[in-house]
Amino acid sequence: MKELTSIKTVRLNTEKDALIILDQTRLPGNEVYLTLHTKEEIGEAIIHLKVRGAPAIGITGAYGLYICARRIQATGFDAFYEEFTEIKNYLLHTRPTAVNLGSALRKMDHVVLSNREEPVEEIKGLLYEEAEAIHAEDVLACHKIGEYGLTLLTPGMGILTHCNAGHLAVSEYGTALAPVYLGTEKGYNFHVFADETRPLLQGARLTAYELQRAGVDVTLICDSVAATVMQKGLVQAVLVGCDRVASNGDVANKVGTSALAVLANYYNIPFYVLGPSSTMDRQCPDGSAIIIEERKPEEVTELWYKERMAPKEVKVFNPAFDITPHSLITAIITNQGIHYPPYQFVAD
Ligand code: MRU
């Protein structure tokens, strides 16, 4: 596991005035780290998926807001808060679907507002502490998800996963892949099938890369091969991550997830969704209320190809996520435990 955990997806530099991220668009070929200073650089990195995965963009938002807030010159609270809010709103609108970005930014905002009587320099220190806490909370959550998730798995299982909900998408270990790593440490010898995950290939570029690096047996498949491996009896569980879970258990995750849930249901294979409790959107009644990010057509027609692979001006529909209805989900595993239907994630 050291081979994997030596990779730090998001961190602050030693001076704590810049964000260092692993550029995930350069994987698997190149392990390149980027140093980001401004809100524009951070926003661009999130929009272009240089850093991605719901928990990782939450952590990026928190650290990013801290390093930008630290440079605000204003010493009076009102002027400071005006600039702070402008940066926060800019980062908030970079990606709409994952709940973690918004909730991390809201936590940072709360720190500022509840300390408005304190000197601005003091508030900046508290923002640093909050960002560190959000990061540390995610590390703990991922380990807990791993422990709960592993109780549902047995040695030698074939596991299908989609997109990347592993170490690269979080602070450490992953969500859907956390039980896989924990099991691997205990000698479970899982056989993982990684969907390549069109159009951005997170499964091929990231999941296959990190599982291989951690010494897990991984086989890469085209998305359309999922039914075949299920039909052949090679898969005993599907493990996927989540970007937002509605209070009724409907799940937004990388596009293609809901097709897998339908298949798993047909072949009678357990379909598990894994994510930190911070990904449960308790204000959201059901999947129809979740905003689905739509991305550029070029991701489908050109990106990753040597030349364009679709007729010019063809219409393209490129949603980045889809909604899996709660009725197709066997269980939702969070850091707080294993939740079975009927799901009810309500406000505390
Ligand atoms: O568009 P991406 O690559 O950010 O999408 C990521 C996913 O859909 C993951 O499954 C999800 O964020 C869970 S990450 C632990």
CSV table of C-alpha atoms and ligand atoms in Angstrom, one decimal:
chain,number,residue,atom,x,y,z
A,1,MET,CA,0.0,0.0,0.0
A,2,LYS,CA,3.0,2.3,0.6
A,3,GLU,CA,3.4,2.5,-3.2
A,4,LEU,CA,0.0,4.0,-3.4
A,5,THR,CA,-0.3,6.1,-0.2
A,6,SER,CA,3.0,7.9,-1.1
A,7,ILE,CA,0.8,9.6,-3.7
A,8,LYS,CA,-0.8,12.7,-2.3
A,9,THR,CA,-3.7,13.9,-4.4
A,10,VAL,CA,-4.1,17.3,-2.7
A,11,ARG,CA,-1.9,19.0,-0.1
A,12,LEU,CA,-0.6,22.3,1.0
A,13,ASN,CA,3.1,23.2,0.3
A,14,THR,CA,5.3,23.6,3.4
A,15,GLU,CA,4.8,27.4,3.4
A,16,LYS,CA,1.1,26.8,3.4
A,17,ASP,CA,0.6,29.5,0.7
A,18,ALA,CA,0.0,27.2,-2.3
A,19,LEU,CA,-1.9,24.0,-3.1
A,20,ILE,CA,-0.1,21.1,-4.6
A,21,ILE,CA,-2.2,18.7,-6.6
A,22,LEU,CA,-1.4,15.6,-8.6
A,23,ASP,CA,-2.4,16.4,-12.2
A,24,GLN,CA,-4.8,13.4,-12.8
A,25,THR,CA,-5.1,14.3,-16.5
A,26,ARG,CA,-1.5,13.2,-17.0
A,27,LEU,CA,-1.9,9.8,-15.5
A,28,PRO,CA,-1.1,7.0,-16.1
A,29,GLY,CA,1.9,8.1,-18.1
A,30,ASN,CA,3.2,10.9,-16.0
A,31,GLU,CA,3.1,11.7,-12.3
A,32,VAL,CA,3.1,15.5,-12.5
A,33,TYR,CA,2.4,17.7,-9.5
A,34,LEU,CA,1.0,21.3,-10.0
A,35,THR,CA,1.5,24.2,-7.6
A,36,LEU,CA,-1.6,26.4,-7.6
A,37,HIS,CA,-1.8,29.9,-6.0
A,38,THR,CA,-4.9,31.7,-7.3
A,39,LYS,CA,-8.6,31.0,-7.4
A,40,GLU,CA,-8.4,30.9,-11.2
A,41,GLU,CA,-5.7,28.2,-11.2
A,42,ILE,CA,-7.6,26.2,-8.6
A,43,GLY,CA,-10.9,26.6,-10.4
A,44,GLU,CA,-9.3,25.6,-13.7
A,45,ALA,CA,-7.8,22.5,-12.1
A,46,ILE,CA,-11.3,21.4,-10.8
A,47,ILE,CA,-13.1,22.2,-14.1
A,48,HIS,CA,-10.6,20.3,-16.2
A,49,LEU,CA,-10.5,17.3,-13.7
A,50,LYS,CA,-6.9,17.7,-12.9
A,51,VAL,CA,-8.2,17.1,-9.5
A,52,ARG,CA,-11.5,15.2,-9.3
A,53,GLY,CA,-13.6,12.8,-7.2
A,54,ALA,CA,-16.1,14.2,-4.8
A,55,PRO,CA,-14.1,14.1,-1.6
A,56,ALA,CA,-10.9,15.3,-3.3
A,57,ILE,CA,-12.6,18.4,-4.8
A,58,GLY,CA,-14.1,19.2,-1.3
A,59,ILE,CA,-10.6,19.1,0.2
A,60,THR,CA,-9.3,21.2,-2.7
A,61,GLY,CA,-12.0,23.7,-2.2
A,62,ALA,CA,-11.3,24.1,1.5
A,63,TYR,CA,-7.5,24.4,1.1
A,64,GLY,CA,-8.0,26.6,-2.0
A,65,LEU,CA,-10.3,29.0,-0.2
A,66,TYR,CA,-7.8,29.1,2.7
A,67,ILE,CA,-4.8,30.0,0.6
A,68,CYS,CA,-6.7,32.6,-1.3
A,69,ALA,CA,-8.2,34.1,1.9
A,70,ARG,CA,-4.8,34.3,3.4
A,71,ARG,CA,-3.7,36.8,0.7
A,72,ILE,CA,-6.7,39.1,1.3
A,73,GLN,CA,-5.2,42.5,2.4
A,74,ALA,CA,-8.3,43.9,4.1
A,75,THR,CA,-8.0,44.1,7.9
A,76,GLY,CA,-11.6,45.0,8.6
A,77,PHE,CA,-14.2,42.2,8.8
A,78,ASP,CA,-16.7,43.5,6.2
A,79,ALA,CA,-14.1,44.1,3.5
A,80,PHE,CA,-12.5,40.8,4.2
A,81,TYR,CA,-15.8,38.9,4.1
A,82,GLU,CA,-16.7,40.5,0.8
A,83,GLU,CA,-13.6,39.3,-0.9
A,84,PHE,CA,-13.8,35.9,0.9
A,85,THR,CA,-17.4,35.4,-0.4
A,86,GLU,CA,-16.4,36.3,-3.9
A,87,ILE,CA,-13.6,33.6,-3.9
A,88,LYS,CA,-16.0,31.1,-2.3
A,89,ASN,CA,-18.7,31.6,-4.9
A,90,TYR,CA,-16.2,31.4,-7.7
A,91,LEU,CA,-15.0,28.0,-6.5
A,92,LEU,CA,-18.5,26.8,-5.7
A,93,HIS,CA,-19.6,27.1,-9.3
A,94,THR,CA,-16.7,25.1,-10.8
A,95,ARG,CA,-18.6,21.7,-10.6
A,96,PRO,CA,-22.2,21.4,-9.6
A,97,THR,CA,-23.0,17.7,-8.9
A,98,ALA,CA,-20.7,16.6,-6.1
A,99,VAL,CA,-22.0,17.6,-2.7
A,100,ASN,CA,-18.6,17.7,-1.0
A,101,LEU,CA,-17.3,20.9,-2.7
A,102,GLY,CA,-20.3,22.9,-1.5
A,103,SER,CA,-20.4,21.5,2.0
A,104,ALA,CA,-16.6,22.1,2.5
A,105,LEU,CA,-17.0,25.7,1.3
A,106,ARG,CA,-20.0,26.2,3.6
A,107,LYS,CA,-18.0,24.9,6.6
A,108,MET,CA,-15.3,27.4,5.8
A,109,ASP,CA,-17.9,30.2,5.5
A,110,HIS,CA,-19.3,29.2,8.9
A,111,VAL,CA,-15.9,29.5,10.5
A,112,VAL,CA,-15.6,33.1,9.2
A,113,LEU,CA,-19.1,34.2,10.2
A,114,SER,CA,-19.0,32.7,13.6
A,115,ASN,CA,-15.7,34.5,14.4
A,116,ARG,CA,-16.6,37.9,13.0
A,117,GLU,CA,-15.6,39.6,16.3
A,118,GLU,CA,-12.1,38.2,16.0
A,119,PRO,CA,-9.2,39.9,14.2
A,120,VAL,CA,-9.0,39.0,10.5
A,121,GLU,CA,-5.5,37.4,11.0
A,122,GLU,CA,-7.0,35.1,13.6
A,123,ILE,CA,-9.8,34.1,11.3
A,124,LYS,CA,-7.3,33.1,8.7
A,125,GLY,CA,-5.6,30.8,11.2
A,126,LEU,CA,-9.0,29.3,12.0
A,127,LEU,CA,-9.7,28.7,8.3
A,128,TYR,CA,-6.4,26.8,8.0
A,129,GLU,CA,-7.5,24.6,11.0
A,130,GLU,CA,-10.9,24.0,9.4
A,131,ALA,CA,-9.4,22.9,6.1
A,132,GLU,CA,-7.0,20.5,7.9
A,133,ALA,CA,-10.0,19.1,9.8
A,134,ILE,CA,-12.0,18.5,6.6
A,135,HIS,CA,-9.0,16.7,5.2
A,136,ALA,CA,-8.4,14.6,8.4
A,137,GLU,CA,-12.2,13.8,8.6
A,138,ASP,CA,-12.0,12.4,5.1
A,139,VAL,CA,-9.0,10.1,5.9
A,140,LEU,CA,-10.9,8.7,8.9
A,141,ALA,CA,-14.1,8.3,6.9
A,142,CYS,CA,-12.4,6.4,4.1
A,143,HIS,CA,-10.8,4.0,6.6
A,144,LYS,CA,-14.2,3.4,8.3
A,145,ILE,CA,-15.9,2.8,4.9
A,146,GLY,CA,-13.2,0.2,4.2
A,147,GLU,CA,-13.9,-1.6,7.4
A,148,TYR,CA,-17.7,-1.6,7.0
A,149,GLY,CA,-17.4,-2.5,3.3
A,150,LEU,CA,-15.1,-5.4,3.9
A,151,THR,CA,-17.7,-7.1,6.1
A,152,LEU,CA,-19.8,-7.6,2.9
A,153,LEU,CA,-17.0,-9.2,0.9
A,154,THR,CA,-15.3,-12.6,1.0
A,155,PRO,CA,-11.9,-13.7,-0.2
A,156,GLY,CA,-11.4,-14.4,-3.9
A,157,MET,CA,-14.5,-12.4,-5.0
A,158,GLY,CA,-14.8,-10.8,-8.4
A,159,ILE,CA,-15.6,-7.1,-8.0
A,160,LEU,CA,-16.8,-4.7,-10.6
A,161,THR,CA,-16.2,-1.0,-10.2
A,162,HIS,CA,-16.8,2.1,-12.3
A,163,CYS,CA,-15.0,5.4,-12.7
A,164,ASN,CA,-12.5,6.1,-10.0
A,165,ALA,CA,-13.6,6.0,-6.4
A,166,GLY,CA,-10.2,5.1,-5.1
A,167,HIS,CA,-7.2,6.8,-3.5
A,168,LEU,CA,-6.9,9.4,-6.2
A,169,ALA,CA,-10.4,10.6,-5.7
A,170,VAL,CA,-10.1,11.2,-1.9
A,171,SER,CA,-7.5,11.9,0.8
A,172,GLU,CA,-6.5,8.3,1.3
A,173,TYR,CA,-7.6,4.8,0.2
A,174,GLY,CA,-10.8,5.7,-1.5
A,175,THR,CA,-14.5,5.0,-0.9
A,176,ALA,CA,-15.5,2.1,-3.3
A,177,LEU,CA,-12.0,0.9,-3.3
A,178,ALA,CA,-11.3,1.2,0.4
A,179,PRO,CA,-12.6,-2.3,1.2
A,180,VAL,CA,-10.6,-3.7,-1.7
A,181,TYR,CA,-7.4,-2.2,-0.3
A,182,LEU,CA,-8.1,-3.3,3.2
A,183,GLY,CA,-9.0,-6.8,2.0
A,184,THR,CA,-5.8,-6.9,0.0
A,185,GLU,CA,-3.8,-6.1,3.1
A,186,LYS,CA,-5.5,-9.1,4.7
A,187,GLY,CA,-4.8,-11.4,1.8
A,188,TYR,CA,-8.3,-11.5,0.3
A,189,ASN,CA,-7.1,-11.8,-3.3
A,190,PHE,CA,-9.9,-10.0,-5.0
A,191,HIS,CA,-10.2,-9.9,-8.8
A,192,VAL,CA,-11.3,-6.4,-9.8
A,193,PHE,CA,-12.9,-5.5,-13.1
A,194,ALA,CA,-12.4,-1.8,-13.9
A,195,ASP,CA,-14.8,-0.2,-16.4
A,196,GLU,CA,-12.9,2.1,-18.6
A,197,THR,CA,-15.5,4.8,-18.0
A,198,ARG,CA,-16.2,6.7,-21.2
A,199,PRO,CA,-15.7,9.5,-22.1
A,200,LEU,CA,-13.0,10.6,-19.7
A,201,LEU,CA,-11.5,7.2,-19.0
A,202,GLN,CA,-11.1,7.5,-15.2
A,203,GLY,CA,-11.4,3.7,-15.0
A,204,ALA,CA,-8.6,3.0,-17.5
A,205,ARG,CA,-6.3,5.9,-16.6
A,206,LEU,CA,-6.8,6.1,-12.8
A,207,THR,CA,-8.5,3.0,-11.3
A,208,ALA,CA,-6.4,0.5,-13.3
A,209,TYR,CA,-3.3,2.5,-12.5
A,210,GLU,CA,-3.8,2.8,-8.8
A,211,LEU,CA,-5.0,-0.9,-8.3
A,212,GLN,CA,-2.0,-2.1,-10.3
A,213,ARG,CA,0.3,0.1,-8.3
A,214,ALA,CA,-1.1,-1.3,-5.0
A,215,GLY,CA,-0.7,-4.9,-6.3
A,216,VAL,CA,-4.4,-5.7,-6.7
A,217,ASP,CA,-5.4,-8.1,-9.5
A,218,VAL,CA,-7.2,-5.8,-12.0
A,219,THR,CA,-8.7,-6.4,-15.4
A,220,LEU,CA,-9.7,-3.4,-17.6
A,221,ILE,CA,-12.9,-3.8,-19.5
A,222,CYS,CA,-14.8,-1.6,-22.0
A,223,ASP,CA,-18.0,-0.3,-20.3
A,224,SER,CA,-20.0,-2.4,-22.7
A,225,VAL,CA,-18.4,-5.6,-21.4
A,226,ALA,CA,-19.9,-5.3,-17.9
A,227,ALA,CA,-22.9,-7.5,-18.9
A,228,THR,CA,-20.5,-10.2,-20.2
A,229,VAL,CA,-18.4,-10.5,-17.1
A,230,MET,CA,-21.6,-10.7,-15.0
A,231,GLN,CA,-23.2,-13.3,-17.3
A,232,LYS,CA,-20.0,-15.4,-17.0
A,233,GLY,CA,-20.3,-15.4,-13.2
A,234,LEU,CA,-17.0,-13.5,-12.8
A,235,VAL,CA,-18.5,-10.7,-10.6
A,236,GLN,CA,-20.0,-11.3,-7.1
A,237,ALA,CA,-20.3,-7.6,-6.1
A,238,VAL,CA,-20.4,-4.2,-7.7
A,239,LEU,CA,-18.8,-1.4,-5.7
A,240,VAL,CA,-19.2,2.3,-6.8
A,241,GLY,CA,-18.7,5.7,-5.3
A,242,CYS,CA,-21.1,8.6,-5.1
A,243,ASP,CA,-21.2,12.3,-5.7
A,244,ARG,CA,-24.5,13.1,-4.0
A,245,VAL,CA,-27.0,10.9,-2.3
A,246,ALA,CA,-30.5,12.1,-1.9
A,247,SER,CA,-32.4,11.5,1.4
A,248,ASN,CA,-34.4,8.7,-0.2
A,249,GLY,CA,-31.2,6.9,-1.3
A,250,ASP,CA,-31.2,7.9,-5.0
A,251,VAL,CA,-27.5,8.2,-6.0
A,252,ALA,CA,-25.7,10.5,-8.4
A,253,ASN,CA,-22.5,9.0,-9.6
A,254,LYS,CA,-20.4,8.9,-12.8
A,255,VAL,CA,-22.5,8.4,-15.9
A,256,GLY,CA,-22.9,4.7,-16.5
A,257,THR,CA,-23.4,3.8,-12.9
A,258,SER,CA,-27.2,3.4,-13.2
A,259,ALA,CA,-26.8,1.0,-16.2
A,260,LEU,CA,-24.6,-1.2,-14.0
A,261,ALA,CA,-27.2,-1.2,-11.3
A,262,VAL,CA,-29.8,-2.4,-13.8
A,263,LEU,CA,-27.5,-5.2,-14.9
A,264,ALA,CA,-26.6,-6.2,-11.4
A,265,ASN,CA,-30.3,-6.4,-10.5
A,266,TYR,CA,-30.9,-8.6,-13.6
A,267,TYR,CA,-28.0,-10.9,-12.7
A,268,ASN,CA,-28.8,-10.9,-9.0
A,269,ILE,CA,-25.5,-9.4,-8.0
A,270,PRO,CA,-25.3,-7.1,-4.9
A,271,PHE,CA,-24.9,-3.4,-5.9
A,272,TYR,CA,-23.1,-1.4,-3.2
A,273,VAL,CA,-22.6,2.4,-3.1
A,274,LEU,CA,-19.9,3.6,-0.8
A,275,GLY,CA,-19.2,7.2,0.3
A,276,PRO,CA,-18.6,9.4,3.3
A,277,SER,CA,-21.6,10.6,5.3
A,278,SER,CA,-20.7,14.1,4.0
A,279,THR,CA,-21.9,13.0,0.5
A,280,MET,CA,-25.5,12.4,1.8
A,281,ASP,CA,-27.5,15.5,0.9
A,282,ARG,CA,-30.1,15.5,3.6
A,283,GLN,CA,-31.9,18.5,2.1
A,284,CYS,CA,-32.3,16.8,-1.3
A,285,PRO,CA,-35.6,14.8,-1.4
A,286,ASP,CA,-34.8,12.5,-4.4
A,287,GLY,CA,-32.6,12.1,-7.5
A,288,SER,CA,-34.8,14.4,-9.6
A,289,ALA,CA,-33.6,17.4,-7.6
A,290,ILE,CA,-29.9,16.7,-8.3
A,291,ILE,CA,-28.2,19.0,-10.8
A,292,ILE,CA,-26.4,16.9,-13.4
A,293,GLU,CA,-23.3,18.5,-14.9
A,294,GLU,CA,-23.1,18.5,-18.7
A,295,ARG,CA,-19.7,18.7,-20.2
A,296,LYS,CA,-18.3,19.6,-23.6
A,297,PRO,CA,-19.1,17.5,-26.7
A,298,GLU,CA,-15.4,17.4,-27.6
A,299,GLU,CA,-14.8,15.0,-24.7
A,300,VAL,CA,-16.9,12.4,-26.6
A,301,THR,CA,-15.8,13.2,-30.2
A,302,GLU,CA,-12.1,14.1,-29.9
A,303,LEU,CA,-10.5,13.8,-26.5
A,304,TRP,CA,-8.1,10.8,-26.3
A,305,TYR,CA,-8.4,10.0,-30.0
A,306,LYS,CA,-5.6,10.7,-32.5
A,307,GLU,CA,-8.2,12.4,-34.7
A,308,ARG,CA,-11.8,13.3,-34.4
A,309,MET,CA,-14.0,10.2,-34.4
A,310,ALA,CA,-17.4,11.6,-35.1
A,311,PRO,CA,-18.9,13.6,-38.0
A,312,LYS,CA,-18.4,17.4,-37.6
A,313,GLU,CA,-21.4,19.2,-36.0
A,314,VAL,CA,-23.1,15.9,-34.9
A,315,LYS,CA,-25.2,16.5,-31.8
A,316,VAL,CA,-23.7,15.2,-28.6
A,317,PHE,CA,-25.3,14.6,-25.2
A,318,ASN,CA,-22.6,14.4,-22.6
A,319,PRO,CA,-23.9,14.3,-19.0
A,320,ALA,CA,-21.1,13.6,-16.5
A,321,PHE,CA,-23.3,11.8,-14.0
A,322,ASP,CA,-26.5,9.8,-13.8
A,323,ILE,CA,-29.0,8.9,-11.1
A,324,THR,CA,-29.3,5.4,-9.8
A,325,PRO,CA,-32.7,4.8,-8.3
A,326,HIS,CA,-32.6,3.7,-4.6
A,327,SER,CA,-34.6,0.6,-5.5
A,328,LEU,CA,-31.6,-0.9,-7.3
A,329,ILE,CA,-29.1,-0.3,-4.5
A,330,THR,CA,-28.5,-3.3,-2.1
A,331,ALA,CA,-26.8,-1.1,0.5
A,332,ILE,CA,-25.2,2.3,1.0
A,333,ILE,CA,-22.0,2.1,3.0
A,334,THR,CA,-20.8,5.2,4.8
A,335,ASN,CA,-18.3,5.8,7.6
A,336,GLN,CA,-21.3,5.6,10.0
A,337,GLY,CA,-22.2,2.0,9.0
A,338,ILE,CA,-24.1,-0.1,6.4
A,339,HIS,CA,-27.5,1.4,5.4
A,340,TYR,CA,-30.1,-0.9,4.0
A,341,PRO,CA,-33.4,0.1,2.4
A,342,PRO,CA,-35.7,1.9,3.1
A,343,TYR,CA,-33.1,4.7,3.0
A,344,GLN,CA,-33.8,7.8,5.0
A,345,PHE,CA,-30.9,10.2,5.2
A,346,VAL,CA,-32.6,13.0,7.1
A,347,ALA,CA,-31.2,16.2,8.7
A,348,ASP,CA,-29.9,15.7,12.2
B,1,MRU,O1,-16.1,13.4,-12.8
B,1,MRU,P1,-15.3,12.7,-11.7
B,1,MRU,O2,-14.1,12.0,-12.2
B,1,MRU,O3,-15.0,13.7,-10.6
B,1,MRU,O4,-16.4,11.7,-11.1
B,1,MRU,C1,-16.0,10.9,-10.0
B,1,MRU,C2,-17.0,9.9,-9.6
B,1,MRU,O5,-18.1,9.8,-10.2
B,1,MRU,C3,-16.7,9.1,-8.4
B,1,MRU,O6,-17.3,7.9,-8.4
B,1,MRU,C4,-17.2,9.9,-7.2
B,1,MRU,O7,-16.8,11.2,-7.1
B,1,MRU,C5,-16.9,9.2,-5.9
B,1,MRU,S1,-15.2,9.6,-5.5
B,1,MRU,C6,-14.8,8.7,-4.1
